[in-house]
Short mmCIF file of C-alpha atoms and ligand atoms in Angstrom, two decimals:
data_model
loop_
_atom_site.label_atom_id
_atom_site.label_comp_id
_atom_site.label_asym_id
_atom_site.label_seq_id
_atom_site.Cartn_x
_atom_site.Cartn_y
_atom_site.Cartn_z
CA MET A 1 -30.24 -11.49 8.03
CA ASN A 2 -29.79 -10.79 4.48
CA ARG A 3 -32.11 -8.34 2.99
CA VAL A 4 -32.34 -7.37 -0.42
CA ILE A 5 -33.14 -3.72 -0.27
CA LYS A 6 -34.36 -3.32 -4.05
CA VAL A 7 -35.08 -6.13 -6.21
CA LEU A 8 -32.00 -6.61 -8.52
CA LYS A 9 -32.83 -5.68 -12.08
CA PRO A 10 -31.51 -7.14 -15.37
CA VAL A 11 -28.34 -4.96 -16.52
CA GLY A 12 -29.31 -1.64 -17.91
CA SER A 13 -33.11 -1.76 -17.28
CA GLY A 14 -34.84 1.61 -16.83
CA ARG A 15 -31.71 3.42 -17.57
CA LYS A 16 -30.14 4.99 -20.75
CA GLY A 17 -26.54 5.37 -21.03
CA ILE A 18 -25.27 2.08 -19.05
CA ASP A 19 -22.56 0.77 -21.30
CA ARG A 20 -19.74 -0.14 -18.92
CA GLY A 21 -21.22 -3.29 -17.56
CA ARG A 22 -21.91 -4.05 -13.98
CA ALA A 23 -19.79 -3.45 -10.91
CA LEU A 24 -20.26 -4.74 -7.48
CA VAL A 25 -18.95 -2.55 -4.67
CA ALA A 26 -18.45 -4.39 -1.55
CA GLY A 27 -18.45 -1.94 1.46
CA GLY A 28 -20.51 0.58 -0.87
CA ALA A 29 -22.24 2.17 1.99
CA GLY A 30 -19.14 3.27 3.65
CA PHE A 31 -16.87 6.42 3.36
CA LEU A 32 -15.14 5.50 0.24
CA GLY A 33 -17.36 3.00 -1.10
CA SER A 34 -20.43 5.57 -1.31
CA HIS A 35 -18.12 8.10 -3.22
CA LEU A 36 -16.86 5.03 -5.55
CA CYS A 37 -20.67 3.99 -6.40
CA GLU A 38 -21.25 7.66 -7.21
CA ARG A 39 -18.36 7.79 -9.48
CA LEU A 40 -19.11 4.37 -11.20
CA LEU A 41 -22.75 5.40 -12.01
CA ALA A 42 -21.46 8.57 -13.40
CA ASP A 43 -19.18 6.57 -15.65
CA GLY A 44 -21.92 4.45 -17.04
CA TYR A 45 -21.70 1.37 -14.96
CA GLU A 46 -24.58 -0.37 -13.34
CA VAL A 47 -23.61 -0.43 -9.69
CA ILE A 48 -24.46 -2.98 -6.71
CA ALA A 49 -23.31 -1.96 -3.33
CA LEU A 50 -23.03 -4.67 -0.92
CA ASP A 51 -22.76 -3.78 2.83
CA ASN A 52 -23.50 -5.04 6.30
CA PHE A 53 -23.77 -1.55 7.64
CA HIS A 54 -21.24 -2.01 10.17
CA THR A 55 -19.60 1.45 9.85
CA GLY A 56 -21.45 2.31 6.54
CA LYS A 57 -24.78 4.38 6.32
CA ARG A 58 -27.81 4.26 4.28
CA TYR A 59 -27.66 8.19 4.08
CA ASN A 60 -24.20 7.99 2.44
CA LEU A 61 -26.30 6.70 -0.47
CA ALA A 62 -28.87 9.13 -0.45
CA GLY A 63 -27.72 10.85 -3.49
CA ILE A 64 -28.07 7.56 -5.64
CA ALA A 65 -30.73 5.56 -3.98
CA ARG A 66 -33.10 6.33 -6.30
CA ASP A 67 -30.94 5.84 -9.58
CA ALA A 68 -32.40 3.12 -11.61
CA ALA A 69 -29.03 1.96 -12.23
CA PHE A 70 -28.15 1.39 -8.54
CA THR A 71 -28.93 -1.48 -6.20
CA CYS A 72 -28.07 -1.91 -2.40
CA VAL A 73 -27.99 -5.43 -0.95
CA LYS A 74 -27.57 -6.00 2.88
CA HIS A 75 -25.13 -8.64 3.22
CA ASP A 76 -21.67 -9.68 5.49
CA VAL A 77 -19.16 -10.52 2.95
CA VAL A 78 -17.96 -13.29 5.66
CA ASP A 79 -20.87 -15.32 4.53
CA THR A 80 -21.34 -16.93 1.11
CA LEU A 81 -22.77 -14.44 -1.28
CA PRO A 82 -26.43 -14.23 -1.44
CA MET A 83 -26.60 -14.42 -5.32
CA ASP A 84 -24.48 -15.64 -7.97
CA LEU A 85 -24.53 -12.44 -9.96
CA ALA A 86 -22.98 -11.95 -13.39
CA VAL A 87 -20.50 -8.99 -12.70
CA ASP A 88 -17.87 -7.40 -14.88
CA GLU A 89 -15.95 -5.62 -12.20
CA ILE A 90 -15.81 -6.20 -8.33
CA TYR A 91 -14.36 -3.51 -5.97
CA ASN A 92 -13.40 -5.07 -2.25
CA LEU A 93 -13.76 -2.11 0.27
CA ALA A 94 -15.60 -4.13 2.77
CA CYS A 95 -13.78 -3.82 5.92
CA PRO A 96 -13.86 -1.33 9.01
CA ALA A 97 -10.99 0.99 8.62
CA SER A 98 -10.89 3.12 11.56
CA PRO A 99 -8.70 1.50 14.53
CA PRO A 100 -11.46 1.58 17.25
CA HIS A 101 -13.99 -0.03 14.87
CA TYR A 102 -11.72 -2.75 13.45
CA GLN A 103 -10.33 -3.46 17.02
CA ALA A 104 -13.85 -3.78 18.36
CA ASP A 105 -14.27 -7.33 17.15
CA PRO A 106 -10.86 -8.30 15.65
CA ILE A 107 -11.92 -11.93 14.77
CA HIS A 108 -14.56 -10.40 12.53
CA THR A 109 -12.36 -8.05 11.10
CA PHE A 110 -9.89 -10.63 10.27
CA LYS A 111 -12.50 -12.87 8.74
CA THR A 112 -13.91 -10.08 6.67
CA SER A 113 -10.29 -9.69 5.09
CA VAL A 114 -9.92 -13.14 4.32
CA LEU A 115 -13.05 -14.97 3.93
CA GLY A 116 -14.59 -11.56 2.28
CA SER A 117 -11.74 -11.63 -0.09
CA ILE A 118 -12.29 -15.46 -0.88
CA ASN A 119 -15.88 -15.14 -1.40
CA LEU A 120 -15.36 -12.07 -3.77
CA LEU A 121 -12.60 -13.84 -5.57
CA GLU A 122 -14.46 -16.82 -6.23
CA LEU A 123 -17.30 -14.56 -7.64
CA ALA A 124 -14.48 -13.00 -9.94
CA ARG A 125 -13.38 -16.55 -10.77
CA ARG A 126 -16.84 -17.60 -11.77
CA HIS A 127 -17.69 -14.60 -14.03
CA ASN A 128 -14.15 -13.87 -15.08
CA ALA A 129 -14.56 -10.46 -13.66
CA LYS A 130 -11.69 -7.78 -12.76
CA ILE A 131 -11.35 -7.43 -9.02
CA PHE A 132 -10.07 -4.48 -7.07
CA GLN A 133 -8.74 -4.95 -3.36
CA ALA A 134 -8.69 -1.82 -1.02
CA SER A 135 -5.32 -2.61 0.83
CA THR A 136 -3.81 -0.24 3.05
CA SER A 137 -0.65 1.43 4.18
CA GLU A 138 -0.85 -0.35 7.34
CA VAL A 139 0.68 -3.21 5.37
CA TYR A 140 4.04 -1.35 6.09
CA GLY A 141 3.38 -1.42 9.89
CA ASP A 142 5.60 0.93 11.83
CA PRO A 143 7.81 1.49 8.85
CA LEU A 144 11.58 1.32 9.02
CA VAL A 145 11.72 2.72 5.53
CA HIS A 146 10.57 6.35 4.78
CA PRO A 147 8.85 7.18 2.53
CA GLN A 148 7.29 3.60 1.85
CA PRO A 149 7.66 2.22 -1.68
CA GLU A 150 5.70 -0.72 -2.47
CA GLY A 151 8.78 -2.84 -2.70
CA TYR A 152 9.09 -2.55 1.04
CA PHE A 153 7.88 -5.62 3.02
CA GLY A 154 6.97 -3.54 6.18
CA ASN A 155 7.35 -4.00 10.06
CA VAL A 156 4.23 -5.30 11.43
CA ASN A 157 3.54 -6.76 14.90
CA THR A 158 1.59 -9.96 14.18
CA HIS A 159 0.01 -10.16 17.48
CA GLY A 160 -0.79 -6.68 18.86
CA PRO A 161 -4.15 -4.92 18.63
CA ARG A 162 -3.71 -3.56 14.99
CA ALA A 163 -2.76 -6.78 13.73
CA CYS A 164 -6.34 -8.14 12.98
CA TYR A 165 -6.45 -5.32 10.38
CA ASP A 166 -2.77 -5.34 9.05
CA GLU A 167 -2.52 -9.02 9.09
CA GLY A 168 -5.89 -9.39 7.54
CA LYS A 169 -5.12 -7.05 4.80
CA ARG A 170 -1.62 -8.57 4.20
CA SER A 171 -3.46 -12.08 4.01
CA ALA A 172 -5.75 -10.67 1.54
CA GLU A 173 -2.97 -9.35 -0.65
CA THR A 174 -1.57 -12.79 -0.75
CA LEU A 175 -5.06 -14.22 -1.78
CA PHE A 176 -5.50 -11.87 -4.54
CA PHE A 177 -2.07 -12.60 -6.23
CA ASP A 178 -2.51 -16.34 -5.47
CA TYR A 179 -5.88 -16.23 -7.43
CA SER A 180 -4.07 -14.17 -10.02
CA ARG A 181 -1.27 -17.02 -10.61
CA THR A 182 -3.54 -19.89 -9.96
CA TYR A 183 -6.61 -18.74 -11.98
CA GLY A 184 -5.41 -16.05 -14.28
CA ILE A 185 -7.84 -13.48 -12.54
CA ASP A 186 -7.25 -9.72 -13.38
CA VAL A 187 -6.52 -8.36 -9.95
CA ARG A 188 -5.82 -4.64 -9.09
CA VAL A 189 -4.55 -3.98 -5.56
CA ALA A 190 -4.34 -0.51 -4.12
CA ARG A 191 -2.56 0.32 -0.84
CA ILE A 192 -4.37 3.37 0.37
CA PHE A 193 -2.69 5.78 2.80
CA ASN A 194 -4.90 7.82 5.16
CA THR A 195 -7.70 9.43 3.34
CA TYR A 196 -10.36 11.76 4.39
CA GLY A 197 -13.34 13.82 3.25
CA PRO A 198 -17.20 14.11 3.44
CA ARG A 199 -19.23 11.13 4.54
CA MET A 200 -16.78 10.06 7.38
CA GLN A 201 -18.86 9.24 10.45
CA PRO A 202 -18.80 11.78 13.27
CA ASP A 203 -17.76 8.90 15.71
CA ASP A 204 -15.47 7.24 13.18
CA GLY A 205 -12.51 7.68 15.45
CA ARG A 206 -9.84 8.62 12.78
CA VAL A 207 -7.94 11.80 13.32
CA VAL A 208 -9.24 14.25 10.77
CA SER A 209 -12.92 13.51 11.50
CA ASN A 210 -12.20 13.41 15.18
CA PHE A 211 -10.34 16.82 15.02
CA ILE A 212 -13.11 18.49 12.95
CA VAL A 213 -15.97 17.31 14.85
CA GLN A 214 -14.07 18.21 18.27
CA ALA A 215 -13.27 21.70 16.84
CA LEU A 216 -16.77 22.46 15.68
CA ARG A 217 -18.40 21.22 19.24
CA GLY A 218 -15.83 23.18 20.97
CA ASP A 219 -14.56 20.09 22.67
CA ASP A 220 -10.94 19.25 23.39
CA ILE A 221 -8.82 18.43 20.47
CA THR A 222 -7.31 14.79 21.63
CA VAL A 223 -3.77 14.28 20.19
CA TYR A 224 -2.55 10.83 21.19
CA GLY A 225 1.06 10.83 22.50
CA SER A 226 3.11 13.93 21.62
CA GLY A 227 1.50 14.61 18.24
CA THR A 228 5.00 14.25 16.69
CA GLN A 229 3.93 10.97 14.48
CA THR A 230 3.24 11.78 10.94
CA ARG A 231 0.61 10.76 8.38
CA SER A 232 -0.13 11.89 4.73
CA PHE A 233 -3.69 12.99 4.24
CA CYS A 234 -5.32 12.56 0.80
CA TYR A 235 -8.50 13.86 -0.23
CA VAL A 236 -11.24 11.42 -1.07
CA ASP A 237 -11.86 12.56 -4.75
CA ASP A 238 -7.99 12.26 -5.50
CA LEU A 239 -8.36 8.79 -4.25
CA ILE A 240 -11.27 7.58 -6.11
CA GLU A 241 -9.74 8.96 -9.16
CA GLY A 242 -6.65 6.68 -8.46
CA PHE A 243 -8.96 3.68 -7.96
CA VAL A 244 -10.59 4.17 -11.36
CA ARG A 245 -7.34 4.73 -13.23
CA LEU A 246 -5.73 1.73 -11.52
CA MET A 247 -8.61 -0.29 -12.45
CA GLN A 248 -8.73 0.93 -16.04
CA ALA A 249 -5.13 0.49 -16.68
CA PRO A 250 -4.56 -1.62 -19.67
CA ALA A 251 -2.35 -4.15 -17.78
CA ALA A 252 -2.73 -5.07 -14.56
CA PRO A 253 0.44 -4.32 -12.02
CA ASN A 254 1.84 -7.52 -10.87
CA HIS A 255 2.11 -5.82 -7.35
CA PRO A 256 0.12 -3.62 -4.99
CA VAL A 257 0.26 0.14 -5.78
CA ASN A 258 0.41 3.00 -3.37
CA LEU A 259 -2.29 5.70 -3.57
CA GLY A 260 -1.98 8.50 -1.22
CA ASN A 261 -0.88 12.29 -0.70
CA PRO A 262 2.78 12.40 -0.23
CA GLY A 263 2.32 15.70 1.76
CA GLU A 264 3.61 14.68 5.12
CA PHE A 265 2.26 16.49 8.44
CA THR A 266 2.46 15.73 12.27
CA ILE A 267 -0.38 15.12 14.00
CA MET A 268 0.27 18.38 16.13
CA GLU A 269 0.35 20.37 12.74
CA LEU A 270 -3.02 18.86 11.78
CA ALA A 271 -4.67 19.72 14.84
CA GLU A 272 -3.40 23.43 14.64
CA LEU A 273 -4.63 23.60 10.87
CA VAL A 274 -7.95 22.18 12.04
CA LEU A 275 -8.29 24.92 14.79
CA ASP A 276 -7.51 27.55 12.23
CA TYR A 277 -10.06 26.28 9.71
CA THR A 278 -12.74 26.15 12.03
CA ASN A 279 -12.03 29.18 13.95
CA SER A 280 -12.41 27.14 17.04
CA ARG A 281 -11.41 27.96 20.69
CA SER A 282 -11.08 24.16 21.50
CA ARG A 283 -7.93 23.26 23.62
CA ILE A 284 -5.37 20.79 22.54
CA VAL A 285 -4.90 18.03 25.17
CA HIS A 286 -2.73 14.96 24.90
CA ARG A 287 -3.99 11.16 25.36
CA PRO A 288 -2.10 8.22 25.67
CA LEU A 289 -0.57 6.90 22.39
CA PRO A 290 -2.27 3.72 21.07
CA VAL A 291 -0.30 0.39 21.06
CA ASP A 292 2.01 0.02 17.80
CA ASP A 293 0.93 3.26 16.38
CA PRO A 294 3.16 4.08 13.35
CA ARG A 295 5.49 6.83 14.01
CA GLN A 296 5.89 8.06 10.32
CA ARG A 297 4.16 7.51 7.19
CA LYS A 298 4.41 8.86 3.59
CA PRO A 299 3.85 7.24 0.27
CA ASP A 300 6.22 6.64 -2.48
CA ILE A 301 3.89 7.19 -5.54
CA SER A 302 6.27 6.97 -8.24
CA PHE A 303 4.56 3.85 -9.68
CA ALA A 304 1.22 5.66 -9.80
CA ARG A 305 2.68 8.79 -11.24
CA HIS A 306 4.35 7.09 -14.03
CA HIS A 307 2.23 4.26 -14.88
CA LEU A 308 -1.22 5.78 -14.05
CA GLY A 309 -0.61 9.13 -14.64
CA TRP A 310 -2.06 9.83 -11.33
CA GLU A 311 -1.42 12.16 -8.41
CA PRO A 312 -3.29 13.96 -5.89
CA ARG A 313 -4.34 17.67 -6.74
CA ILE A 314 -6.44 18.76 -3.78
CA ALA A 315 -4.19 20.45 -0.91
CA LEU A 316 -4.63 19.70 2.66
CA SER A 317 -6.26 23.13 3.19
CA GLU A 318 -8.82 22.71 0.48
CA GLY A 319 -9.86 19.31 1.56
CA LEU A 320 -10.18 20.34 5.14
CA ALA A 321 -12.31 23.29 4.01
CA HIS A 322 -14.86 20.58 2.26
CA THR A 323 -14.75 18.32 5.09
CA THR A 324 -15.49 20.99 7.56
CA ALA A 325 -18.40 22.18 5.54
CA TYR A 326 -19.71 18.64 5.45
CA PHE A 327 -19.64 18.21 9.23
CA GLU A 328 -20.93 21.47 9.86
CA ALA A 329 -24.27 20.45 7.92
CA LEU A 330 -24.37 17.19 9.45
CA LEU A 331 -23.93 18.38 12.94
CA GLY A 332 -26.26 21.26 12.27
CA GLY A 333 -29.02 18.73 11.60
CA ARG A 334 -29.10 19.72 7.86
CA GLN A 335 -28.97 16.76 5.08
CA PRO A 336 -25.32 17.29 3.68
CA ILE A 337 -25.98 14.71 0.66
CA ALA A 338 -28.36 15.96 -1.78
CA PRO A 339 -30.11 13.51 -4.33
CA ARG A 340 -28.49 13.67 -7.85
CA SER A 341 -30.58 14.92 -10.32
CA GLY A 342 -29.94 12.50 -13.04
CA ARG A 343 -27.50 10.46 -14.78
CA GLN A 344 -26.22 13.26 -17.37
CA ALA A 345 -25.71 15.63 -14.82
CA VAL A 346 -23.53 13.59 -12.66
CA ARG A 347 -21.71 12.61 -15.46
CA ALA A 348 -21.12 16.05 -16.65
CA ALA A 349 -19.81 17.16 -13.12
CA VAL A 350 -17.37 14.12 -13.30
CA MET A 351 -16.05 15.22 -16.65
CA SER A 352 -15.97 18.94 -16.17
P1 NAD B 1 -15.55 2.61 6.31
O1 NAD B 1 -15.67 1.94 7.61
O2 NAD B 1 -16.41 3.84 6.08
O3 NAD B 1 -16.20 1.56 5.03
C1 NAD B 1 -16.23 0.21 4.99
C2 NAD B 1 -17.38 -0.53 4.58
O4 NAD B 1 -17.33 -1.70 4.63
C3 NAD B 1 -18.72 0.06 5.50
O5 NAD B 1 -19.62 0.44 4.64
C4 NAD B 1 -18.91 -1.06 6.33
O6 NAD B 1 -20.40 -1.14 6.75
C5 NAD B 1 -18.75 -2.34 5.43
N1 NAD B 1 -18.23 -3.37 5.86
C6 NAD B 1 -17.13 -3.81 6.95
N2 NAD B 1 -17.31 -5.20 7.30
C7 NAD B 1 -18.08 -5.69 6.17
C8 NAD B 1 -18.50 -7.15 5.96
N3 NAD B 1 -18.00 -8.16 6.79
N4 NAD B 1 -19.39 -7.42 5.07
C9 NAD B 1 -19.96 -6.43 4.33
N5 NAD B 1 -19.56 -5.08 4.42
C10 NAD B 1 -18.73 -4.57 5.56
O7 NAD B 1 -14.30 2.70 5.85
P2 NAD B 1 -13.48 3.46 4.56
O8 NAD B 1 -12.71 4.65 4.73
O9 NAD B 1 -14.75 3.80 3.51
O10 NAD B 1 -12.53 2.27 3.91
C11 NAD B 1 -12.94 1.38 2.97
C12 NAD B 1 -12.03 0.44 2.60
O11 NAD B 1 -10.69 1.12 2.31
C13 NAD B 1 -11.71 -0.60 3.74
O12 NAD B 1 -11.41 -1.89 3.26
C14 NAD B 1 -10.39 0.12 4.15
O13 NAD B 1 -9.43 -1.10 4.87
C15 NAD B 1 -9.56 0.82 3.05
N6 NAD B 1 -8.76 1.64 3.47
C16 NAD B 1 -9.27 2.86 3.74
C17 NAD B 1 -8.38 3.96 4.19
C18 NAD B 1 -8.83 5.45 4.52
O14 NAD B 1 -7.99 6.16 4.96
N7 NAD B 1 -9.79 5.64 4.31
C19 NAD B 1 -6.95 3.53 4.32
C20 NAD B 1 -6.76 2.35 4.01
C21 NAD B 1 -7.35 1.42 3.51
N1 UDP B 2 -4.93 10.30 16.45
C1 UDP B 2 -4.93 11.20 17.39
N2 UDP B 2 -6.03 11.97 17.86
C2 UDP B 2 -7.24 11.23 17.59
C3 UDP B 2 -7.25 10.14 16.51
C4 UDP B 2 -5.94 9.70 16.01
O1 UDP B 2 -3.99 11.95 17.77
O2 UDP B 2 -8.34 11.68 18.09
C5 UDP B 2 -3.71 9.76 16.05
C6 UDP B 2 -3.37 8.31 16.01
O3 UDP B 2 -2.64 8.02 17.12
C7 UDP B 2 -2.37 8.24 14.85
C8 UDP B 2 -2.95 9.46 13.82
O4 UDP B 2 -3.56 10.44 14.59
O5 UDP B 2 -1.16 8.62 15.20
C9 UDP B 2 -3.58 8.85 12.84
O6 UDP B 2 -4.84 8.02 13.36
P1 UDP B 2 -6.01 7.37 12.58
O7 UDP B 2 -6.77 6.64 13.49
O8 UDP B 2 -6.75 8.45 11.87
O9 UDP B 2 -5.31 6.42 11.29
P2 UDP B 2 -3.94 5.41 11.35
O10 UDP B 2 -3.63 5.36 12.71
O11 UDP B 2 -4.97 4.07 11.12
O12 UDP B 2 -3.17 5.90 10.33
#
């Protein structure tokens, strides 16, 4: 059932310094969504997070829940939107991102990407709002071109267990650019490569959170397959900066834009780094490689570098240290997300 957690307020009510308009973040209680909501509040937006809390958590929003410019609405984007809100910007991050989560109910995952995108695109159309889509490096499938530039069309299995996510996101890209061509909507599509950081769930199932949590608990580190497959890991703060730059770019690129860290690591290298950073005595064990697991992945970010002036700044070592500190607090029963002390404080932190 849909439930409005806080009664929606008129734009800017009870809050000084809101001057950027109203942004809707679908998937706002998730890992990336909660960081994005904080950033948008700090930048002067009124923010509405829309989430079905499938993989997102209320405690991700603990730092901003009391902010007068923030509202959270429980809703599944597959269903007709619960309100016809005048919004200036829409960010569509709603979709489980971890393979075990998106494969648990593949039909709903596919509907989330397709019907969710249509519902949000229709909202954008009604209000002439700019709209952002969180697409993914998974659109390249098991890539035959390395590193992957945006012009590469990919190598995706259309009927395997990852297809509900990969093909759902590919369809969403199609919808975004068709809405742009048909109705003149301003769309911004980011292809996100593996991103990690605080607020991933301990049971998320993705590799960075799995390895850190296993290492901190002294459990075996589960490397799937030989561990020679590669990924390129981007720290969340770098990615959010990329989102904002893509959304604020004066002209909308007429294609998706890769956002990720080009530093490429094998999964074995990651396991060893995590063991070092956590000082853990966990053992590395091997488990079967999931079906269709991509063998290599590394973004070509030339477009983002040249046109958005963006590139990641946070090295894997630094990002792992922040993420490990977060999980240490969480697993130790401490509240890892402190409430923000006020808008100006948040703003100052972002601008410094
Ligand atoms: P996440 O699972 O933490 O966040 C997804 C959020 O969407 C959660 O809060 C979840 O409850 C919500 N959600 C899921 N289905 C929904 C639905 N039908 N209606 C409303 N809300 C729904 O994952 P994340 O890593 O924060 O990913 C956010 C977005 O970025 C996703 O769209 C994902 O596909 C995309 N992405 C992330 C990465 C990454 O490495 N983190 C990489 C590529 C793409
Ligand atoms: N992986 C692993 N152990 C784990 C979780 C994942 O070896 O406990 C591997 C997985 O098989 C893949 C890589 O790490 O090769 C990245 O997996 P993740 O689920 O984080 O992201 P994706 O496969 O979607 O890139």
